[in-house]
Amino acid sequence: MALKIEMLRSFCVVAQTGSLAEAADRLGRSQSAVSMTLKQLEAHLGKPLFAGERKNRLSQLGEQVFELAARQVRQFDETVQSIEAVASADQGLIRIVSVPSVAALIFPQVLAHMTRRFPGLKIELRDTDSQQVLDALVEGKADLGIASGRHALNGITAQPLFRDRFGLVCATQHPLNRQARPPTIDDVVTESFLHNALCDMIETLRFRQAIESADITIHNTHSLIAMIRTGHWVSVLPETVAQFLPGATAFRPISDLPDRRDVYLYIRENARFRDETQDCAGFILSPAFKWPA
Amino acid sequence: MALKIEMLRSFCVVAQTGSLAEAADRLGRSQSAVSMTLKQLEAHLGKPLFAGERKNRLSQLGEQVFELAARQVRQFDETVQSIEAVASADQGLIRIVSVPSVAALIFPQVLAHMTRRFPGLKIELRDTDSQQVLDALVEGKADLGIASGRHALNGITAQPLFRDRFGLVCATQHPLNRQARPPTIDDVVTESFLHNALCDMIETLRFRQAIESADITIHNTHSLIAMIRTGHWVSVLPETVAQFLPGATAFRPISDLPDRRDVYLYIRENARFRDETQDCAGFILSPAFKWPA
DNA sequence: AACAAAACTTCAGGAAAACTGAAACGTGGC
DNA sequence: GCCACGTTTCAGTTTTCCTGAAGTTTTGTT
């Protein structure tokens, strides 16, 4: 039998949960159904996907297939969502994909403006990393995108949104915030430095070398903030992100770190609701748009 | 009912062929089956996907959905291929993705070397544009990639392969090849200039401005060559690509076009057949590898 | 070592789905 | 009005998918 998406999905859930029963529960079917599906998949591939007697350890092949299958399932679900969104919108639909830091910043205003201007308009917002933002645009899954860096893409125009300098983020009572002298890279990148995804955009060689030794990486911004608020840890973030942090944290420029991050707005040229999309882009780019500065 | 990949596939084929009968034929099922599937899909979305009585014109929504669905179906098929390839290979499997121009250059040698070194090894080669090469690597669909430009990717190492200057490509008897003085941008970018995808990698401003006015773009290299051989047309390509062209064409540097293209070899770090992949990469990078220079 | 619990597989039957050929339908051309 | 063409609907069949119950194997406990 041909490979089907539902087979891959079943396999992925079993691989994730490590148990048939648990997976069957999540998938909303009986154990036996899942068992049979899995057997079908293995029969199709001609090799076992699991190692050992139980389903809690993947074979070498299983690992590989899992990586591919998980991605495919996620991809498929996204497409389905997108198709359904496109179909259910007759008053108009704008799909925005953005890097998380900026998404939180702009969304409230965008929502307020657009719903007032176009009653009945649907807006969909998703956030991921810059790379996936661009992918979503190229694949026609989004009408507007916000990402770091300028990239030339077919059928998509790029507009500079703002620049953002990188700096120290720490608790307000942290010594590095209290000292008069602005901090340097060496001050900041110590044992208590937290590495995060945005750090990788910094090109200053001195800094790149320094963070080589950083042991802890935190991808999720919320967790990062929680750590920083304890007062023990510090990190480096773009100013706009830092300003969005709650009370007890501070942002300071780093004297020998000149890096900026350039954020661009990407506009899909042949969006279905061209006018609405253009209007939305125009609003974000207009002086009327207030950045929480 | 839930959206299924086969529904999307049916829709895509009908949209492409513009006829139920033809599509049913291609899909290997009866007309009525396809008709019902389509009706299901439309029912699910709540709106018609086609305009007019016949299936030969898509509605506005249909266009949108087609774009998304076509991409998804292609994506899915690729994943299935990849999964099956991974499963069927027990002697080892290396999946190489490359930009077309380089693929043709390296593949014969790579194949010869690897099959000798690892009998029973399977090799899979696919070619697409640079962007998709990188995507395939990130998505775990490829072990080795060859693409233009250096990009930092997680879990993937980049090695410079070669640099390539851009220059004029024309028929040997073309005036621009016969004249003693090396051609300039202005000589080359005239009415008979053909724009191609690789041109977009050139950064020299003068050239970028000049090709703005180019009316004809040819993406497929074979077609491009066919045009150039007529003697009426010229284009600009990297030297390595140009040298691969058949007899009656010539390559000449352009005096005021200093651009180079940097080609990198990307190696996925945790490929399943790590040793074979590393060996293959090592071979391509070694001095033993003879570039058809 | 014996027993019980847990984890999974197998099986038979039944529900849902997908498919087919035949007939019906609708539109445009003559 | 009637035919040709492309599509839809229908009824019946085949295929696929799922479930509950019973069976098997492994794991843990006393």
XYZ file of C-alpha atoms (C1' of nucleotides) in Angstrom:
646
model
C 0.000 0.000 0.000
C 1.092 3.544 -0.651
C 2.550 5.678 2.089
C -0.060 7.944 3.588
C 0.212 10.997 5.747
C -1.765 9.331 8.522
C 0.724 6.504 8.689
C 3.534 8.955 9.166
C 1.540 10.794 11.761
C 0.861 7.650 13.733
C 4.508 6.703 13.595
C 5.583 10.132 14.770
C 3.260 10.128 17.744
C 4.368 6.662 18.785
C 7.988 7.681 18.388
C 7.394 10.760 20.502
C 5.385 9.134 23.256
C 7.379 5.931 23.266
C 4.250 3.949 23.882
C 1.515 2.502 21.732
C -1.206 2.968 24.302
C -0.372 6.605 24.917
C -0.091 7.299 21.198
C -3.378 5.556 20.461
C -4.989 7.734 23.076
C -3.641 10.926 21.555
C -4.608 9.880 18.068
C -8.074 8.985 19.236
C -8.002 5.409 18.046
C -7.556 1.999 19.507
C -4.212 0.431 20.260
C -4.751 -2.243 17.704
C -5.418 0.264 14.963
C -2.149 2.025 15.655
C -0.317 -1.249 15.944
C -1.583 -2.359 12.559
C -0.781 0.961 10.927
C 2.741 0.734 12.234
C 3.099 -2.775 10.985
C 1.915 -1.653 7.595
C 4.513 1.096 7.529
C 7.281 -1.274 8.527
C 6.106 -3.782 5.950
C 6.200 -1.084 3.316
C 9.734 -0.101 4.194
C 10.806 -3.684 4.668
C 12.643 -2.970 7.900
C 11.750 -2.433 11.544
C 11.475 1.143 12.730
C 11.868 0.262 16.382
C 14.653 -1.428 18.285
C 13.928 -3.842 21.104
C 10.628 -5.418 22.001
C 8.781 -2.295 23.064
C 8.056 0.828 21.062
C 10.172 3.029 23.228
C 13.371 2.920 21.245
C 13.773 3.762 17.603
C 16.041 1.827 15.300
C 18.692 3.711 13.402
C 16.370 3.759 10.426
C 13.536 4.842 12.689
C 15.464 7.919 13.772
C 16.001 8.937 10.174
C 12.438 8.327 9.148
C 11.158 10.128 12.206
C 13.065 13.242 11.321
C 11.657 13.258 7.814
C 8.162 12.220 8.784
C 7.777 14.696 11.633
C 8.756 17.528 9.348
C 6.384 16.344 6.666
C 3.454 16.008 9.021
C 3.992 19.477 10.427
C 4.317 20.843 6.921
C 1.150 19.146 5.820
C -0.854 20.403 8.756
C 0.331 23.911 8.089
C -0.727 23.687 4.483
C -4.132 22.358 5.442
C -4.561 25.217 7.879
C -3.525 27.650 5.228
C -5.889 26.210 2.636
C -8.764 26.253 5.057
C -7.983 29.813 6.081
C -7.876 30.935 2.463
C -11.184 29.228 1.802
C -13.029 30.486 4.836
C -12.102 34.077 4.187
C -14.362 35.900 1.804
C -14.130 39.280 3.466
C -10.387 38.995 3.061
C -7.500 37.276 4.765
C -4.016 38.395 5.590
C -1.482 35.865 6.741
C 1.429 37.343 8.618
C 4.535 35.398 9.551
C 7.082 37.039 11.769
C 10.042 36.416 14.009
C 8.647 36.140 17.541
C 10.335 39.220 18.974
C 8.718 41.532 16.465
C 5.404 39.705 16.297
C 4.530 40.572 19.875
C 5.457 44.171 19.211
C 3.385 44.871 16.158
C 0.436 42.554 16.374
C -1.811 44.468 18.779
C -1.654 47.634 16.699
C -1.985 45.825 13.393
C -5.005 43.963 14.610
C -6.660 47.112 15.921
C -6.048 49.057 12.747
C -7.019 46.374 10.276
C -10.224 45.244 11.941
C -11.361 48.853 12.085
C -10.479 49.474 8.483
C -11.806 46.214 7.049
C -14.587 44.784 9.200
C -14.864 41.032 8.680
C -11.242 40.706 7.607
C -9.460 37.656 8.937
C -5.894 37.871 10.148
C -3.626 34.939 10.799
C -0.375 35.348 12.649
C 2.359 32.774 13.019
C 5.837 33.159 14.382
C 9.010 31.228 13.609
C 12.633 31.972 12.836
C 13.757 34.195 9.976
C 14.510 31.310 7.668
C 11.064 29.833 7.975
C 9.453 33.224 7.587
C 11.054 33.523 4.176
C 10.101 29.953 3.332
C 6.479 30.601 4.182
C 6.434 33.615 1.875
C 8.053 31.780 -0.988
C 5.712 28.848 -0.562
C 2.695 31.109 -0.714
C 1.707 30.345 2.852
C 1.975 33.936 3.969
C 1.218 37.374 2.562
C 3.371 39.478 4.848
C 6.587 38.504 6.566
C 8.881 40.122 9.065
C 12.428 38.830 9.285
C 15.976 39.888 9.922
C 18.234 40.745 7.043
C 17.524 41.695 3.470
C 16.960 38.851 1.057
C 16.054 39.040 -2.594
C 13.109 36.752 -3.245
C 11.119 36.183 -6.374
C 7.730 37.913 -6.337
C 8.333 39.402 -2.928
C 9.331 42.972 -2.140
C 11.409 43.898 0.881
C 11.067 47.116 2.877
C 13.353 48.109 5.735
C 11.388 48.335 8.966
C 13.888 49.326 11.613
C 17.366 48.730 12.913
C 18.101 47.569 16.323
C 21.349 47.564 18.206
C 22.415 44.650 20.316
C 23.135 45.173 23.982
C 23.309 43.690 27.434
C 20.140 42.495 29.125
C 20.225 41.889 32.855
C 18.296 42.446 36.059
C 18.135 46.111 37.090
C 20.088 45.462 40.283
C 22.797 43.515 38.460
C 26.336 44.961 38.935
C 26.725 45.420 35.169
C 23.696 47.709 35.187
C 24.813 49.665 38.246
C 28.386 50.371 37.183
C 28.931 53.796 35.594
C 31.218 52.618 32.784
C 29.339 51.016 29.880
C 29.955 47.269 29.801
C 32.269 45.604 27.270
C 32.066 42.239 25.595
C 34.450 40.816 28.152
C 32.279 42.094 30.999
C 29.217 40.477 29.554
C 30.344 37.133 28.252
C 31.302 35.462 31.513
C 30.256 32.224 33.177
C 26.829 33.626 33.827
C 26.202 34.486 30.188
C 23.234 32.885 28.455
C 23.512 32.178 24.779
C 20.351 32.609 22.669
C 19.348 32.224 19.054
C 19.531 35.949 18.285
C 23.171 36.023 19.392
C 24.096 34.120 16.244
C 23.249 37.143 14.131
C 26.110 39.117 15.630
C 29.138 39.315 13.392
C 31.711 41.055 15.579
C 34.531 38.533 15.708
C 35.503 39.266 19.284
C 31.984 38.463 20.410
C 31.683 35.319 18.330
C 34.849 33.990 19.824
C 33.707 34.890 23.305
C 30.392 33.044 23.067
C 32.106 29.889 21.838
C 32.609 29.063 25.489
C 29.025 29.796 26.520
C 27.619 26.569 27.837
C 23.953 27.342 28.131
C 21.697 28.180 25.219
C 18.081 29.157 25.720
C 15.923 29.432 22.643
C 12.662 30.384 24.230
C 12.509 34.054 25.113
C 10.177 33.536 28.056
C 12.537 31.107 29.706
C 15.408 33.459 28.967
C 13.655 36.311 30.740
C 12.851 34.146 33.728
C 16.525 33.292 34.049
C 17.653 36.885 33.694
C 15.222 38.134 36.334
C 16.846 35.907 38.918
C 19.758 38.362 38.755
C 22.309 35.603 38.278
C 22.293 35.531 34.525
C 22.783 37.992 31.707
C 22.343 37.812 27.962
C 22.603 39.861 24.798
C 19.546 40.860 22.804
C 18.422 43.499 20.306
C 17.088 46.622 21.992
C 13.525 46.235 20.735
C 13.260 42.807 22.243
C 14.793 43.990 25.485
C 12.349 46.856 25.842
C 9.554 44.422 25.716
C 10.757 42.693 28.829
C 8.906 43.168 32.126
C 9.974 45.613 34.842
C 12.950 44.299 36.685
C 15.260 44.021 33.663
C 17.481 46.600 32.015
C 19.118 47.128 28.617
C 22.566 48.668 28.138
C 24.619 49.166 24.990
C 27.937 47.352 24.942
C 30.789 49.707 24.138
C 32.721 47.404 21.810
C 29.758 45.733 20.162
C 28.557 47.896 17.259
C 26.287 45.250 15.705
C 22.831 46.111 14.479
C 20.044 43.862 13.363
C 18.132 45.002 10.305
C 14.514 43.994 10.272
C 12.651 43.967 7.002
C 9.026 43.751 6.043
C 8.430 41.359 3.167
C 5.365 41.761 1.022
C 4.045 39.074 -1.251
C 3.176 40.752 -4.520
C 0.329 38.602 -5.728
C -1.516 37.975 -2.512
C -5.163 37.121 -2.992
C -6.346 40.139 -1.046
C -3.874 42.484 -2.552
C -5.485 45.700 -1.416
C -5.827 44.626 2.187
C -2.282 43.287 2.246
C -0.888 46.454 0.747
C -2.856 48.539 3.177
C -1.603 46.493 6.090
C 1.988 46.823 4.891
C 1.468 50.519 4.345
C 0.208 50.909 7.877
C 3.174 49.120 9.410
C 5.568 51.240 7.361
C 3.746 54.518 7.970
C 4.818 57.138 10.530
C 1.420 56.582 12.160
C 2.728 53.261 13.350
C 4.048 53.695 16.852
C 6.947 51.488 17.805
C 6.959 50.877 21.531
C 10.173 52.866 21.875
C -13.980 14.472 6.312
C -10.391 15.449 6.822
C -8.309 16.787 3.998
C -6.114 14.099 2.487
C -3.087 14.301 0.306
C -4.835 12.320 -2.434
C -7.607 14.890 -2.578
C -5.081 17.622 -3.135
C -3.338 15.543 -5.744
C -6.546 14.921 -7.648
C -7.381 18.597 -7.555
C -3.937 19.553 -8.814
C -4.051 17.179 -11.753
C -7.510 18.366 -12.754
C -6.396 21.968 -12.434
C -3.363 21.259 -14.592
C -5.089 19.252 -17.287
C -8.250 21.324 -17.278
C -10.323 18.229 -17.811
C -11.804 15.575 -15.584
C -11.451 12.802 -18.136
C -7.805 13.549 -18.805
C -7.036 13.848 -15.100
C -8.838 10.622 -14.277
C -6.759 8.936 -16.917
C -3.514 10.208 -15.453
C -4.531 9.316 -11.933
C -5.558 5.867 -13.036
C -9.098 6.052 -11.766
C -12.538 6.552 -13.202
C -13.980 9.941 -14.002
C -16.648 9.559 -11.410
C -14.134 8.853 -8.669
C -12.273 12.039 -9.455
C -15.489 13.986 -9.722
C -16.568 12.814 -6.297
C -13.205 13.546 -4.737
C -13.370 17.045 -6.105
C -16.845 17.531 -4.814
C -15.687 16.380 -1.413
C -12.882 18.886 -1.428
C -15.183 21.698 -2.446
C -17.685 20.649 0.200
C -14.959 20.692 2.801
C -13.886 24.181 1.842
C -17.452 25.351 1.393
C -16.733 27.122 -1.886
C -16.274 26.148 -5.523
C -12.724 25.740 -6.766
C -13.646 26.102 -10.405
C -15.294 28.871 -12.346
C -17.765 28.173 -15.135
C -19.417 24.896 -16.001
C -16.337 23.001 -17.106
C -13.237 22.188 -15.091
C -11.011 24.237 -17.296
C -11.016 27.462 -15.329
C -10.112 27.884 -11.681
C -11.951 30.245 -9.407
C -9.963 32.871 -7.544
C -9.936 30.583 -4.544
C -8.964 27.685 -6.775
C -5.844 29.516 -7.913
C -4.776 30.070 -4.351
C -5.458 26.551 -3.268
C -3.742 25.164 -6.331
C -0.565 26.992 -5.495
C -0.535 25.639 -1.966
C -1.685 22.154 -2.883
C 0.745 21.681 -5.738
C 3.628 22.608 -3.517
C 2.426 20.287 -0.789
C 1.975 17.343 -3.093
C 5.443 17.785 -4.550
C 6.865 18.124 -1.076
C 5.109 15.016 0.090
C 6.271 12.945 -2.828
C 9.808 14.055 -2.224
C 9.612 13.044 1.405
C 8.182 9.668 0.500
C 11.002 9.133 -1.962
C 13.493 10.123 0.639
C 12.012 7.848 3.282
C 11.943 4.942 0.899
C 15.500 5.609 -0.176
C 16.669 5.736 3.421
C 14.865 2.489 4.152
C 16.046 0.569 1.132
C 19.671 1.389 1.728
C 21.463 -0.893 4.097
C 24.810 -0.829 2.384
C 24.686 2.937 2.775
C 23.044 5.870 1.077
C 24.281 9.298 0.229
C 21.837 11.916 -0.904
C 23.393 14.769 -2.830
C 21.547 17.925 -3.766
C 23.245 20.414 -6.016
C 22.696 23.368 -8.254
C 22.331 21.981 -11.789
C 25.439 23.557 -13.259
C 27.730 21.864 -10.778
C 25.790 18.616 -10.559
C 26.561 17.701 -14.135
C 30.208 18.482 -13.526
C 30.877 16.403 -10.464
C 28.462 13.545 -10.651
C 30.265 11.216 -13.051
C 33.452 11.275 -11.016
C 31.691 11.022 -7.678
C 29.701 8.060 -8.862
C 32.794 6.293 -10.187
C 34.787 6.853 -7.039
C 32.111 5.982 -4.525
C 30.838 2.814 -6.155
C 34.401 1.553 -6.351
C 35.113 2.421 -2.767
C 31.811 1.216 -1.269
C 30.244 -1.506 -3.390
C 26.508 -1.652 -2.822
C 26.325 1.992 -1.771
C 23.314 3.868 -3.083
C 23.644 7.409 -4.309
C 20.770 9.776 -4.942
C 21.266 13.012 -6.821
C 18.792 15.820 -7.176
C 19.292 19.286 -8.577
C 17.490 22.510 -7.785
C 18.350 26.123 -7.043
C 20.651 27.193 -4.221
C 17.820 28.038 -1.879
C 16.239 24.631 -2.155
C 19.580 22.923 -1.802
C 19.975 24.516 1.595
C 16.382 23.707 2.498
C 16.884 20.051 1.662
C 19.923 19.910 3.927
C 18.176 21.614 6.812
C 15.157 19.377 6.416
C 17.322 16.293 6.569
C 16.466 15.309 3.015
C 20.061 15.448 1.870
C 23.484 14.590 3.232
C 25.629 16.658 0.904
C 24.755 19.891 -0.829
C 26.420 22.117 -3.363
C 25.246 25.694 -3.573
C 26.430 29.214 -4.251
C 27.374 31.456 -1.382
C 28.365 30.725 2.179
C 25.526 30.262 4.622
C 25.715 29.370 8.288
C 23.334 26.505 8.981
C 22.748 24.556 12.112
C 24.363 21.116 12.085
C 25.834 21.642 8.647
C 29.430 22.518 7.810
C 30.381 24.554 4.768
C 33.572 24.092 2.726
C 34.597 26.338 -0.156
C 34.715 24.339 -3.379
C 35.760 26.788 -6.066
C 35.294 30.294 -7.379
C 34.057 31.043 -10.754
C 34.135 34.275 -12.686
C 31.207 35.434 -14.729
C 31.684 36.132 -18.385
C 30.150 36.358 -21.823
C 28.828 33.239 -23.502
C 28.162 33.369 -27.220
C 28.561 31.449 -30.454
C 32.202 31.163 -31.541
C 31.552 33.123 -34.710
C 29.739 35.901 -32.877
C 31.296 39.384 -33.355
C 31.865 39.762 -29.609
C 34.036 36.668 -29.666
C 35.952 37.728 -32.777
C 36.818 41.264 -31.719
C 40.279 41.716 -30.172
C 39.224 44.025 -27.339
C 37.614 42.178 -24.406
C 33.901 42.896 -24.263
C 32.373 45.277 -21.707
C 29.017 45.167 -19.942
C 27.646 47.607 -22.484
C 28.791 45.409 -25.350
C 27.102 42.389 -23.883
C 23.826 43.636 -22.525
C 22.142 44.658 -25.747
C 18.836 43.740 -27.345
C 20.085 40.257 -28.045
C 21.009 39.582 -24.406
C 19.331 36.673 -22.671
C 18.703 36.960 -18.962
C 19.064 33.786 -16.883
C 18.713 32.781 -13.244
C 22.459 32.851 -12.542
C 22.620 36.489 -13.643
C 20.814 37.460 -10.465
C 23.847 36.510 -8.419
C 25.878 39.306 -9.934
C 26.213 42.337 -7.699
C 28.002 44.849 -9.900
C 25.571 47.744 -10.000
C 26.270 48.708 -13.593
C 25.340 45.206 -14.705
C 22.230 45.007 -12.552
C 20.984 48.243 -14.038
C 21.771 47.086 -17.540
C 19.835 43.834 -17.269
C 16.760 45.635 -15.987
C 15.887 46.163 -19.607
C 16.464 42.567 -20.643
C 13.176 41.278 -21.919
C 13.821 37.582 -22.224
C 14.631 35.274 -19.342
C 15.481 31.628 -19.861
C 15.714 29.450 -16.801
C 16.534 26.151 -18.415
C 20.190 25.878 -19.359
C 19.540 23.581 -22.302
C 17.167 26.035 -23.883
C 19.607 28.818 -23.184
C 22.377 26.989 -25.012
C 20.133 26.260 -27.951
C 19.404 29.959 -28.263
C 23.029 30.983 -27.983
C 24.156 28.522 -30.640
C 21.952 30.217 -33.196
C 24.488 33.061 -33.066
C 21.833 35.688 -32.554
C 21.834 35.667 -28.778
C 24.371 36.049 -25.996
C 24.230 35.603 -22.253
C 26.350 35.792 -19.123
C 27.276 32.688 -17.139
C 29.931 31.485 -14.687
C 32.967 30.037 -16.434
C 32.490 26.504 -15.146
C 29.021 26.352 -16.616
C 30.203 27.843 -19.861
C 32.981 25.288 -20.278
C 30.437 22.582 -20.124
C 28.703 23.857 -23.226
C 29.064 22.011 -26.523
C 31.479 23.000 -29.292
C 30.244 26.037 -31.100
C 30.099 28.332 -28.082
C 32.784 30.469 -26.479
C 33.431 32.064 -23.083
C 35.090 35.463 -22.629
C 35.706 37.489 -19.479
C 34.000 40.888 -19.397
C 36.466 43.660 -18.625
C 34.274 45.665 -16.262
C 32.529 42.740 -14.581
C 34.702 41.474 -11.727
C 32.008 39.287 -10.140
C 32.786 35.804 -8.935
C 30.479 33.118 -7.753
C 31.594 31.195 -4.720
C 30.475 27.608 -4.649
C 30.411 25.755 -1.350
C 30.092 22.148 -0.381
C 27.709 21.657 2.530
C 28.039 18.580 4.684
C 25.331 17.384 7.016
C 27.007 16.440 10.261
C 24.749 13.704 11.514
C 24.043 11.876 8.298
C 23.042 8.254 8.802
C 26.018 6.963 6.844
C 28.461 9.362 8.312
C 31.603 7.623 7.142
C 30.491 7.291 3.565
C 29.274 10.876 3.492
C 32.505 12.198 4.935
C 34.503 10.125 2.493
C 32.465 11.437 -0.399
C 32.925 15.015 0.777
C 36.636 14.392 1.273
C 36.920 13.090 -2.259
C 35.206 16.097 -3.792
C 37.440 18.432 -1.811
C 40.657 16.502 -2.437
C 43.247 17.464 -5.033
C 42.552 14.079 -6.628
C 39.257 15.498 -7.797
C 39.698 16.791 -11.315
C 37.582 19.749 -12.228
C 36.936 19.768 -15.966
C 38.948 22.989 -16.292
C 10.034 -19.214 40.498
C 5.380 -18.073 40.184
C 2.199 -14.719 39.360
C 0.294 -10.418 37.982
C 0.480 -6.399 35.334
C 1.740 -4.047 31.332
C 2.687 -3.640 26.439
C 1.876 -5.101 22.388
C -0.111 -8.255 18.449
C -3.461 -10.932 16.155
C -7.983 -11.906 14.663
C -12.768 -11.636 13.121
C -16.291 -8.861 12.198
C -18.296 -4.507 11.045
C -18.330 0.441 9.644
C -16.651 3.828 6.621
C -14.457 5.077 2.469
C -13.375 4.886 -2.109
C -14.074 3.091 -6.595
C -16.630 1.610 -10.764
C -19.951 1.250 -14.657
C -24.180 2.785 -16.064
C -27.434 6.100 -16.452
C -28.785 10.926 -16.093
C -27.856 15.660 -16.707
C -26.759 20.065 -18.862
C -24.588 22.974 -22.384
C -23.250 24.393 -26.776
C -23.156 23.502 -31.715
C -25.580 22.269 -35.789
C -34.735 19.651 -31.547
C -31.103 16.603 -31.308
C -26.482 15.139 -30.884
C -21.850 15.249 -28.831
C -19.202 16.213 -25.084
C -18.039 16.663 -20.505
C -19.619 16.138 -16.075
C -22.555 14.435 -12.162
C -25.340 11.180 -9.766
C -26.519 6.637 -8.375
C -26.332 1.885 -6.750
C -23.616 -1.639 -5.835
C -19.038 -3.543 -4.911
C -14.384 -3.580 -3.234
C -11.076 -1.891 -0.277
C -9.521 0.140 3.691
C -9.793 1.192 8.350
C -11.155 0.475 12.922
C -12.746 -1.850 17.143
C -13.244 -5.190 20.925
C -11.817 -9.443 22.488
C -8.579 -12.804 23.024
C -3.749 -14.145 22.723
C 1.355 -13.566 23.348
C 5.428 -11.800 25.258
C 7.914 -9.030 28.388
C 8.495 -6.853 32.872
C 8.065 -6.375 37.590
C 6.876 -8.160 42.256
C 6.750 -11.019 46.043
